[in-house]
Amino acid sequence: MQRRRTGMIALAVAMGMTAILGGCGSTGSSGVTLRLVAADYGDSAANSSKKYWDRLAQEYESAHPGVKVQVSVYSWNDVDRKVKQMADAGDPPDIAQIGAYADYAAKGLLYKADDVLSIPVQADFLGQLSDAGQVRHVQYGIPFAASTRVLFYNKTLFAKANLTPPTTWAELASDAAALKARGVKYPYALPLGPEEAQAETMQWLLGGGSGYTDDIGTYTIDSAQNVETFTWLRDELVGKGLTGPVAPGRLNRADAFDAFARGEVGMLNGHPTLMQQADRKGVKFGMVPMPGRNGTPKSTMGVADWMMAFKKSGHRDQIGDFLDFVYSEKNVLAFSREHDLLPVTGSASDAMNAAEQDKALRPFLSELPLAQLYPVGKTSWAQVSADLKKRIGRAVAPDGSPAAVLGQLQATATAADSAENAK
């Protein structure tokens, strides 16, 4: 069936405007309301993502009088659950921007990416991110924002203790001990709380030489290397009081970032948005690759968050036209700069690499092509990730058993994977 994209592409090419397809013209519909649920990347009301989406919605509506865009923004603690509740009730939003897509794709709830996106927009995505958005070689997940991780350290605290940034786990533990001796509240902040424990966990697993899956995509959560990694964390960091007054299983990423911005943290694993937060508070910080067991790991962790289009409302054309607008170079750059995130399109990445105002992000941009992402294409990942958020903190508790906790997580993952493959 021919789509409205065919005519739009021809018009856009003729006008030399393929990068801004979504902003030129109307879909010809009337009385359509698109419901968008999105995650909040801000750390306060002042820079809440709701401001960005409200501004974008108003701009789009002014050019498309027949379409309203109703925006709901939730914290990362709540947004995935909110969308799941809506989908389970049979009333999903038209568009969701959250952390995982594959389970919805497996249930047949989503449009394929090429059902809704114009060809130029699809072609502009970074290749490894488009690949990560596939389930059984069909793309449903549309990358929205990306980041990589580095070790942030407080330059002032390090200078007072005559420390240099660590390159190995042993050096990290030694630096943390020196910071503790000088009264630093969180020598190393280890957020394994429910907000984003899967990210901190993955970075440590990669540093230990393993990960969530092997090279062919089979879960290896309880591998010997991973058990060794969490045993080291329990014994050499948590057990020696080097991770601060809040138990890692109760420390969320946002709280760890807030503590870093207050000058209470010596080191932590952070993504680009922490730069802005620390700058606002006047914290002098440095950034180096996250140490591995014996040096810099061969892979760093990359994270991509996802946009998806639900089929229930039948608003395919309107959804596609709005998403073309969202993914214009101008809008991708605006969001990335607002929250110090990495753009997911080649055009915006090139623009950011060339712009002097974005030079602080270049270390993260250079890491992205080789970064290892979560196994988001597995429909089991959402369940595995949710289970991990609940359990992983127990692995580093003083009386915790890394082997037992990782074994339980592996059992969940294996069962979920088997159920997926049986479909």
Short mmCIF file of N, CA and C in Angstrom, two decimals, residues 179-345:
data_model
loop_
_atom_site.label_atom_id
_atom_site.label_comp_id
_atom_site.label_asym_id
_atom_site.label_seq_id
_atom_site.Cartn_x
_atom_site.Cartn_y
_atom_site.Cartn_z
N LEU A 179 40.50 8.21 49.90
CA LEU A 179 39.43 9.20 50.03
C LEU A 179 38.64 8.98 51.32
N LYS A 180 38.37 7.73 51.65
CA LYS A 180 37.67 7.44 52.90
C LYS A 180 38.47 7.94 54.09
N ALA A 181 39.78 7.75 54.06
CA ALA A 181 40.64 8.19 55.17
C ALA A 181 40.58 9.69 55.37
N ARG A 182 40.25 10.42 54.32
CA ARG A 182 40.13 11.88 54.41
C ARG A 182 38.70 12.33 54.66
N GLY A 183 37.81 11.38 54.97
CA GLY A 183 36.45 11.73 55.36
C GLY A 183 35.47 11.92 54.22
N VAL A 184 35.82 11.48 53.00
CA VAL A 184 34.88 11.61 51.87
C VAL A 184 33.69 10.68 52.12
N LYS A 185 32.48 11.21 51.95
CA LYS A 185 31.27 10.48 52.30
C LYS A 185 31.06 9.24 51.41
N TYR A 186 31.23 9.42 50.11
CA TYR A 186 31.10 8.32 49.15
C TYR A 186 32.40 8.21 48.36
N PRO A 187 33.37 7.45 48.83
CA PRO A 187 34.61 7.31 48.05
C PRO A 187 34.34 6.82 46.63
N TYR A 188 33.56 5.75 46.50
CA TYR A 188 33.03 5.34 45.20
C TYR A 188 31.53 5.12 45.37
N ALA A 189 30.72 5.85 44.61
CA ALA A 189 29.26 5.67 44.69
C ALA A 189 28.86 4.51 43.77
N LEU A 190 28.19 3.52 44.35
CA LEU A 190 27.83 2.29 43.64
C LEU A 190 26.31 2.15 43.60
N PRO A 191 25.63 2.81 42.62
CA PRO A 191 24.17 2.77 42.60
C PRO A 191 23.62 1.49 41.98
N LEU A 192 23.27 0.56 42.86
CA LEU A 192 22.63 -0.67 42.42
C LEU A 192 21.17 -0.72 42.86
N GLY A 193 20.60 0.46 43.10
CA GLY A 193 19.18 0.57 43.43
C GLY A 193 18.31 0.37 42.20
N PRO A 194 17.00 0.37 42.38
CA PRO A 194 16.09 -0.04 41.31
C PRO A 194 15.98 0.90 40.13
N GLU A 195 16.51 2.12 40.25
CA GLU A 195 16.34 3.06 39.14
C GLU A 195 17.08 2.60 37.89
N GLU A 196 18.37 2.28 38.01
CA GLU A 196 19.16 1.94 36.83
C GLU A 196 20.28 0.97 37.18
N ALA A 197 19.97 0.00 38.02
CA ALA A 197 21.00 -0.96 38.44
C ALA A 197 21.58 -1.73 37.26
N GLN A 198 20.79 -1.92 36.21
CA GLN A 198 21.28 -2.71 35.07
C GLN A 198 22.46 -2.03 34.39
N ALA A 199 22.54 -0.70 34.47
CA ALA A 199 23.65 0.02 33.83
C ALA A 199 24.94 -0.13 34.63
N GLU A 200 24.87 0.14 35.94
CA GLU A 200 26.07 0.00 36.78
C GLU A 200 26.56 -1.44 36.73
N THR A 201 25.63 -2.38 36.77
CA THR A 201 26.00 -3.79 36.72
C THR A 201 26.73 -4.12 35.42
N MET A 202 26.19 -3.68 34.30
CA MET A 202 26.80 -4.03 33.02
C MET A 202 28.21 -3.47 32.88
N GLN A 203 28.42 -2.24 33.37
CA GLN A 203 29.75 -1.66 33.25
C GLN A 203 30.77 -2.48 34.03
N TRP A 204 30.40 -2.95 35.21
CA TRP A 204 31.31 -3.79 35.99
C TRP A 204 31.51 -5.15 35.34
N LEU A 205 30.45 -5.73 34.77
CA LEU A 205 30.60 -7.02 34.10
C LEU A 205 31.55 -6.92 32.91
N LEU A 206 31.43 -5.85 32.14
CA LEU A 206 32.34 -5.65 31.01
C LEU A 206 33.78 -5.47 31.51
N GLY A 207 33.95 -4.76 32.61
CA GLY A 207 35.28 -4.58 33.18
C GLY A 207 35.90 -5.86 33.66
N GLY A 208 35.04 -6.81 34.01
CA GLY A 208 35.52 -8.12 34.44
C GLY A 208 35.70 -9.11 33.31
N GLY A 209 35.45 -8.66 32.07
CA GLY A 209 35.70 -9.50 30.92
C GLY A 209 34.52 -10.29 30.42
N SER A 210 33.33 -10.03 30.94
CA SER A 210 32.15 -10.78 30.50
C SER A 210 31.04 -9.80 30.18
N GLY A 211 29.81 -10.15 30.49
CA GLY A 211 28.66 -9.30 30.19
C GLY A 211 27.38 -10.07 30.46
N TYR A 212 26.27 -9.54 29.95
CA TYR A 212 25.00 -10.23 30.14
C TYR A 212 24.83 -11.43 29.22
N THR A 213 25.45 -11.35 28.03
CA THR A 213 25.30 -12.43 27.06
C THR A 213 26.65 -12.75 26.43
N ASP A 214 26.72 -13.90 25.78
CA ASP A 214 27.94 -14.25 25.03
C ASP A 214 27.82 -13.73 23.61
N ASP A 215 28.75 -14.12 22.76
CA ASP A 215 28.81 -13.57 21.40
C ASP A 215 27.64 -13.99 20.53
N ILE A 216 26.93 -15.04 20.91
CA ILE A 216 25.79 -15.46 20.10
C ILE A 216 24.45 -15.11 20.75
N GLY A 217 24.52 -14.32 21.83
CA GLY A 217 23.30 -13.80 22.42
C GLY A 217 22.69 -14.65 23.52
N THR A 218 23.40 -15.67 24.01
CA THR A 218 22.90 -16.49 25.11
C THR A 218 23.24 -15.82 26.43
N TYR A 219 22.28 -15.78 27.35
CA TYR A 219 22.54 -15.16 28.65
C TYR A 219 23.66 -15.89 29.40
N THR A 220 24.58 -15.11 29.96
CA THR A 220 25.70 -15.66 30.75
C THR A 220 25.84 -14.89 32.06
N ILE A 221 24.72 -14.57 32.67
CA ILE A 221 24.74 -13.71 33.85
C ILE A 221 25.52 -14.33 35.00
N ASP A 222 25.45 -15.65 35.15
CA ASP A 222 26.15 -16.29 36.28
C ASP A 222 27.47 -16.92 35.85
N SER A 223 28.10 -16.38 34.82
CA SER A 223 29.41 -16.90 34.40
C SER A 223 30.42 -16.75 35.54
N ALA A 224 31.46 -17.54 35.47
CA ALA A 224 32.49 -17.49 36.51
C ALA A 224 33.09 -16.09 36.61
N GLN A 225 33.28 -15.43 35.46
CA GLN A 225 33.84 -14.08 35.48
C GLN A 225 32.91 -13.10 36.18
N ASN A 226 31.62 -13.24 35.93
CA ASN A 226 30.67 -12.33 36.56
C ASN A 226 30.58 -12.56 38.06
N VAL A 227 30.62 -13.80 38.48
CA VAL A 227 30.63 -14.10 39.92
C VAL A 227 31.89 -13.51 40.56
N GLU A 228 33.02 -13.64 39.89
CA GLU A 228 34.26 -13.05 40.41
C GLU A 228 34.15 -11.53 40.51
N THR A 229 33.52 -10.91 39.53
CA THR A 229 33.35 -9.46 39.54
C THR A 229 32.56 -9.01 40.76
N PHE A 230 31.43 -9.65 41.01
CA PHE A 230 30.61 -9.21 42.14
C PHE A 230 31.19 -9.64 43.48
N THR A 231 31.95 -10.69 43.49
CA THR A 231 32.66 -11.05 44.72
C THR A 231 33.69 -9.97 45.05
N TRP A 232 34.37 -9.48 44.04
CA TRP A 232 35.34 -8.40 44.25
C TRP A 232 34.64 -7.14 44.77
N LEU A 233 33.52 -6.79 44.16
CA LEU A 233 32.77 -5.62 44.62
C LEU A 233 32.35 -5.76 46.08
N ARG A 234 31.83 -6.93 46.41
CA ARG A 234 31.37 -7.16 47.80
C ARG A 234 32.53 -7.07 48.78
N ASP A 235 33.65 -7.70 48.44
CA ASP A 235 34.75 -7.81 49.40
C ASP A 235 35.66 -6.60 49.41
N GLU A 236 35.94 -6.03 48.23
CA GLU A 236 36.97 -4.99 48.15
C GLU A 236 36.42 -3.56 48.18
N LEU A 237 35.16 -3.38 47.87
CA LEU A 237 34.59 -2.04 47.94
C LEU A 237 33.54 -1.94 49.04
N VAL A 238 32.44 -2.68 48.89
CA VAL A 238 31.35 -2.56 49.85
C VAL A 238 31.78 -3.04 51.23
N GLY A 239 32.42 -4.20 51.30
CA GLY A 239 32.82 -4.77 52.58
C GLY A 239 33.82 -3.92 53.33
N LYS A 240 34.57 -3.09 52.62
CA LYS A 240 35.56 -2.23 53.27
C LYS A 240 35.05 -0.81 53.49
N GLY A 241 33.75 -0.64 53.33
CA GLY A 241 33.14 0.65 53.63
C GLY A 241 33.51 1.76 52.67
N LEU A 242 33.76 1.41 51.42
CA LEU A 242 34.23 2.40 50.45
C LEU A 242 33.14 2.92 49.53
N THR A 243 31.88 2.52 49.77
CA THR A 243 30.80 2.92 48.88
C THR A 243 29.79 3.86 49.53
N GLY A 244 30.08 4.32 50.73
CA GLY A 244 29.24 5.34 51.33
C GLY A 244 28.20 4.81 52.30
N PRO A 245 27.43 5.73 52.89
CA PRO A 245 26.51 5.37 53.97
C PRO A 245 25.22 4.70 53.53
N VAL A 246 24.89 4.76 52.23
CA VAL A 246 23.67 4.13 51.72
C VAL A 246 24.03 2.81 51.07
N ALA A 247 23.37 1.74 51.46
CA ALA A 247 23.65 0.43 50.87
C ALA A 247 23.46 0.51 49.36
N PRO A 248 24.37 -0.07 48.57
CA PRO A 248 24.26 0.02 47.11
C PRO A 248 22.89 -0.39 46.57
N GLY A 249 22.27 -1.39 47.17
CA GLY A 249 20.97 -1.84 46.70
C GLY A 249 19.86 -0.83 46.92
N ARG A 250 20.13 0.21 47.74
CA ARG A 250 19.13 1.26 47.97
C ARG A 250 19.56 2.60 47.37
N LEU A 251 20.72 2.63 46.74
CA LEU A 251 21.22 3.88 46.16
C LEU A 251 20.86 3.94 44.68
N ASN A 252 20.05 4.92 44.30
CA ASN A 252 19.68 5.11 42.90
C ASN A 252 20.67 6.02 42.19
N ARG A 253 20.70 5.90 40.88
CA ARG A 253 21.62 6.71 40.08
C ARG A 253 21.42 8.20 40.31
N ALA A 254 20.16 8.65 40.30
CA ALA A 254 19.89 10.08 40.47
C ALA A 254 20.42 10.58 41.81
N ASP A 255 20.28 9.79 42.85
CA ASP A 255 20.78 10.19 44.17
C ASP A 255 22.31 10.22 44.19
N ALA A 256 22.93 9.26 43.50
CA ALA A 256 24.39 9.25 43.41
C ALA A 256 24.89 10.48 42.65
N PHE A 257 24.21 10.82 41.56
CA PHE A 257 24.59 12.02 40.80
C PHE A 257 24.41 13.28 41.65
N ASP A 258 23.31 13.35 42.39
CA ASP A 258 23.09 14.51 43.27
C ASP A 258 24.22 14.64 44.29
N ALA A 259 24.61 13.50 44.85
CA ALA A 259 25.70 13.53 45.84
C ALA A 259 27.01 13.97 45.21
N PHE A 260 27.27 13.53 43.97
CA PHE A 260 28.48 13.98 43.26
C PHE A 260 28.44 15.49 43.06
N ALA A 261 27.27 16.02 42.69
CA ALA A 261 27.13 17.46 42.46
C ALA A 261 27.23 18.26 43.76
N ARG A 262 27.04 17.61 44.89
CA ARG A 262 27.25 18.28 46.20
C ARG A 262 28.69 18.17 46.68
N GLY A 263 29.53 17.49 45.90
CA GLY A 263 30.92 17.34 46.29
C GLY A 263 31.16 16.24 47.30
N GLU A 264 30.20 15.30 47.44
CA GLU A 264 30.30 14.25 48.44
C GLU A 264 30.85 12.93 47.91
N VAL A 265 31.05 12.85 46.58
CA VAL A 265 31.46 11.60 45.94
C VAL A 265 32.84 11.78 45.34
N GLY A 266 33.72 10.80 45.59
CA GLY A 266 35.04 10.84 44.97
C GLY A 266 35.02 10.36 43.54
N MET A 267 34.33 9.24 43.28
CA MET A 267 34.28 8.64 41.95
C MET A 267 32.94 7.98 41.73
N LEU A 268 32.51 7.95 40.48
CA LEU A 268 31.34 7.15 40.11
C LEU A 268 31.31 6.99 38.60
N ASN A 269 30.57 5.99 38.18
CA ASN A 269 30.36 5.69 36.77
C ASN A 269 29.23 6.59 36.28
N GLY A 270 29.51 7.48 35.31
CA GLY A 270 28.50 8.45 34.92
C GLY A 270 28.38 8.62 33.43
N HIS A 271 27.25 9.19 33.02
CA HIS A 271 27.02 9.49 31.61
C HIS A 271 27.04 11.00 31.40
N PRO A 272 26.91 11.48 30.15
CA PRO A 272 27.17 12.89 29.86
C PRO A 272 26.33 13.89 30.64
N THR A 273 25.10 13.54 31.03
CA THR A 273 24.27 14.53 31.70
C THR A 273 24.86 14.96 33.04
N LEU A 274 25.72 14.15 33.62
CA LEU A 274 26.33 14.53 34.90
C LEU A 274 27.23 15.75 34.75
N MET A 275 27.78 15.98 33.56
CA MET A 275 28.65 17.14 33.36
C MET A 275 27.89 18.43 33.68
N GLN A 276 26.71 18.55 33.12
CA GLN A 276 25.91 19.75 33.32
C GLN A 276 25.52 19.92 34.78
N GLN A 277 25.13 18.82 35.40
CA GLN A 277 24.70 18.88 36.79
C GLN A 277 25.85 19.31 37.71
N ALA A 278 27.03 18.74 37.47
CA ALA A 278 28.20 19.10 38.29
C ALA A 278 28.65 20.53 38.03
N ASP A 279 28.60 20.95 36.77
CA ASP A 279 28.99 22.32 36.43
C ASP A 279 28.12 23.34 37.14
N ARG A 280 26.82 23.06 37.19
CA ARG A 280 25.91 24.02 37.83
C ARG A 280 26.24 24.21 39.30
N LYS A 281 26.76 23.18 39.93
CA LYS A 281 27.09 23.24 41.36
C LYS A 281 28.54 23.63 41.61
N GLY A 282 29.28 23.87 40.53
CA GLY A 282 30.66 24.30 40.70
C GLY A 282 31.64 23.21 41.08
N VAL A 283 31.29 21.97 40.83
CA VAL A 283 32.19 20.85 41.14
C VAL A 283 33.20 20.68 40.01
N LYS A 284 34.47 20.69 40.35
CA LYS A 284 35.51 20.45 39.36
C LYS A 284 35.71 18.94 39.21
N PHE A 285 35.56 18.46 38.00
CA PHE A 285 35.60 17.02 37.78
C PHE A 285 36.47 16.68 36.60
N GLY A 286 36.95 15.44 36.58
CA GLY A 286 37.65 14.88 35.44
C GLY A 286 36.94 13.64 34.98
N MET A 287 37.27 13.18 33.77
CA MET A 287 36.64 11.99 33.21
C MET A 287 37.72 11.12 32.57
N VAL A 288 37.69 9.84 32.89
CA VAL A 288 38.62 8.87 32.30
C VAL A 288 37.83 7.61 31.98
N PRO A 289 38.36 6.73 31.12
CA PRO A 289 37.66 5.46 30.87
C PRO A 289 37.44 4.69 32.17
N MET A 290 36.30 4.03 32.26
CA MET A 290 36.01 3.23 33.44
C MET A 290 37.03 2.10 33.55
N PRO A 291 37.71 1.97 34.70
CA PRO A 291 38.72 0.92 34.83
C PRO A 291 38.13 -0.48 34.72
N GLY A 292 38.96 -1.41 34.25
CA GLY A 292 38.62 -2.82 34.27
C GLY A 292 39.49 -3.54 35.29
N ARG A 293 39.32 -4.84 35.36
CA ARG A 293 40.08 -5.62 36.33
C ARG A 293 41.59 -5.37 36.17
N ASN A 294 42.07 -5.39 34.94
CA ASN A 294 43.50 -5.24 34.69
C ASN A 294 43.84 -4.05 33.79
N GLY A 295 42.90 -3.14 33.59
CA GLY A 295 43.11 -2.01 32.72
C GLY A 295 41.83 -1.62 32.02
N THR A 296 41.92 -0.78 31.03
CA THR A 296 40.73 -0.33 30.32
C THR A 296 40.05 -1.50 29.62
N PRO A 297 38.76 -1.72 29.86
CA PRO A 297 38.06 -2.84 29.20
C PRO A 297 38.04 -2.68 27.69
N LYS A 298 37.90 -3.81 26.98
CA LYS A 298 37.86 -3.74 25.51
C LYS A 298 36.58 -3.10 25.02
N SER A 299 35.53 -3.14 25.84
CA SER A 299 34.26 -2.50 25.47
C SER A 299 33.77 -1.65 26.62
N THR A 300 33.21 -0.50 26.27
CA THR A 300 32.50 0.28 27.27
C THR A 300 31.01 0.04 27.08
N MET A 301 30.23 0.51 28.01
CA MET A 301 28.80 0.31 27.92
C MET A 301 28.16 1.47 27.17
N GLY A 302 27.31 1.15 26.24
CA GLY A 302 26.49 2.14 25.58
C GLY A 302 25.03 1.90 25.92
N VAL A 303 24.28 2.96 26.01
CA VAL A 303 22.85 2.86 26.30
C VAL A 303 22.08 3.63 25.25
N ALA A 304 21.06 3.03 24.73
CA ALA A 304 20.13 3.74 23.85
C ALA A 304 18.73 3.59 24.43
N ASP A 305 18.02 4.68 24.49
CA ASP A 305 16.61 4.63 24.86
C ASP A 305 15.78 4.64 23.59
N TRP A 306 14.52 4.24 23.72
CA TRP A 306 13.78 3.86 22.52
C TRP A 306 12.45 4.57 22.38
N MET A 307 12.15 4.88 21.15
CA MET A 307 10.84 5.36 20.75
C MET A 307 10.11 4.20 20.08
N MET A 308 8.81 4.11 20.30
CA MET A 308 8.03 3.06 19.65
C MET A 308 6.63 3.59 19.35
N ALA A 309 6.03 3.04 18.31
CA ALA A 309 4.71 3.48 17.87
C ALA A 309 3.72 2.33 18.01
N PHE A 310 2.71 2.52 18.82
CA PHE A 310 1.69 1.48 19.05
C PHE A 310 0.60 1.56 17.97
N LYS A 311 0.13 0.39 17.57
CA LYS A 311 -0.84 0.28 16.48
C LYS A 311 -2.28 0.51 16.90
N LYS A 312 -2.57 0.43 18.19
CA LYS A 312 -3.96 0.33 18.66
C LYS A 312 -4.86 1.45 18.11
N SER A 313 -4.38 2.68 18.10
CA SER A 313 -5.23 3.81 17.70
C SER A 313 -5.45 3.86 16.19
N GLY A 314 -4.54 3.26 15.42
CA GLY A 314 -4.64 3.33 13.97
C GLY A 314 -4.16 4.64 13.36
N HIS A 315 -3.48 5.46 14.14
CA HIS A 315 -3.04 6.78 13.66
C HIS A 315 -1.67 6.70 12.98
N ARG A 316 -1.49 5.75 12.10
CA ARG A 316 -0.15 5.51 11.55
C ARG A 316 0.41 6.73 10.84
N ASP A 317 -0.37 7.34 9.96
CA ASP A 317 0.14 8.47 9.19
C ASP A 317 0.51 9.65 10.08
N GLN A 318 -0.36 9.94 11.06
CA GLN A 318 -0.09 11.07 11.95
C GLN A 318 1.12 10.79 12.84
N ILE A 319 1.24 9.56 13.32
CA ILE A 319 2.40 9.19 14.13
C ILE A 319 3.68 9.36 13.30
N GLY A 320 3.65 8.84 12.07
CA GLY A 320 4.83 8.92 11.22
C GLY A 320 5.23 10.34 10.91
N ASP A 321 4.25 11.19 10.62
CA ASP A 321 4.56 12.58 10.30
C ASP A 321 5.17 13.29 11.52
N PHE A 322 4.61 13.03 12.70
CA PHE A 322 5.15 13.65 13.91
C PHE A 322 6.57 13.14 14.20
N LEU A 323 6.80 11.84 14.03
CA LEU A 323 8.14 11.31 14.29
C LEU A 323 9.16 11.83 13.29
N ASP A 324 8.78 12.03 12.04
CA ASP A 324 9.69 12.65 11.09
C ASP A 324 10.12 14.03 11.60
N PHE A 325 9.18 14.75 12.17
CA PHE A 325 9.47 16.07 12.74
C PHE A 325 10.39 15.95 13.95
N VAL A 326 10.11 15.00 14.83
CA VAL A 326 10.93 14.79 16.02
C VAL A 326 12.38 14.52 15.65
N TYR A 327 12.60 13.77 14.58
CA TYR A 327 13.94 13.34 14.22
C TYR A 327 14.64 14.26 13.21
N SER A 328 14.13 15.46 13.03
CA SER A 328 14.87 16.43 12.23
C SER A 328 16.18 16.74 12.95
N GLU A 329 17.20 17.13 12.19
CA GLU A 329 18.51 17.43 12.78
C GLU A 329 18.39 18.49 13.88
N LYS A 330 17.59 19.49 13.62
CA LYS A 330 17.42 20.58 14.59
C LYS A 330 16.88 20.06 15.93
N ASN A 331 15.86 19.23 15.86
CA ASN A 331 15.24 18.76 17.10
C ASN A 331 16.10 17.73 17.83
N VAL A 332 16.77 16.86 17.08
CA VAL A 332 17.67 15.89 17.71
C VAL A 332 18.81 16.62 18.42
N LEU A 333 19.38 17.61 17.78
CA LEU A 333 20.45 18.39 18.40
C LEU A 333 19.94 19.13 19.63
N ALA A 334 18.76 19.70 19.55
CA ALA A 334 18.22 20.47 20.68
C ALA A 334 18.06 19.59 21.91
N PHE A 335 17.49 18.39 21.72
CA PHE A 335 17.31 17.51 22.87
C PHE A 335 18.65 17.03 23.41
N SER A 336 19.55 16.65 22.52
CA SER A 336 20.86 16.15 22.95
C SER A 336 21.60 17.21 23.74
N ARG A 337 21.56 18.44 23.27
CA ARG A 337 22.26 19.52 23.97
C ARG A 337 21.58 19.89 25.28
N GLU A 338 20.28 19.81 25.30
CA GLU A 338 19.55 20.13 26.53
C GLU A 338 19.98 19.23 27.67
N HIS A 339 20.22 17.94 27.38
CA HIS A 339 20.48 16.97 28.44
C HIS A 339 21.87 16.33 28.34
N ASP A 340 22.76 16.91 27.52
CA ASP A 340 24.11 16.36 27.36
C ASP A 340 24.06 14.88 27.01
N LEU A 341 23.26 14.54 26.02
CA LEU A 341 23.16 13.17 25.54
C LEU A 341 23.73 13.09 24.13
N LEU A 342 23.93 11.88 23.65
CA LEU A 342 24.50 11.67 22.33
C LEU A 342 23.38 11.50 21.32
N PRO A 343 23.47 12.19 20.18
CA PRO A 343 22.42 12.04 19.16
C PRO A 343 22.48 10.66 18.52
N VAL A 344 21.33 10.23 18.03
CA VAL A 344 21.22 8.89 17.44
C VAL A 344 21.23 8.92 15.92
N THR A 345 21.35 10.10 15.34
CA THR A 345 21.38 10.23 13.90
C THR A 345 22.75 10.69 13.43
#
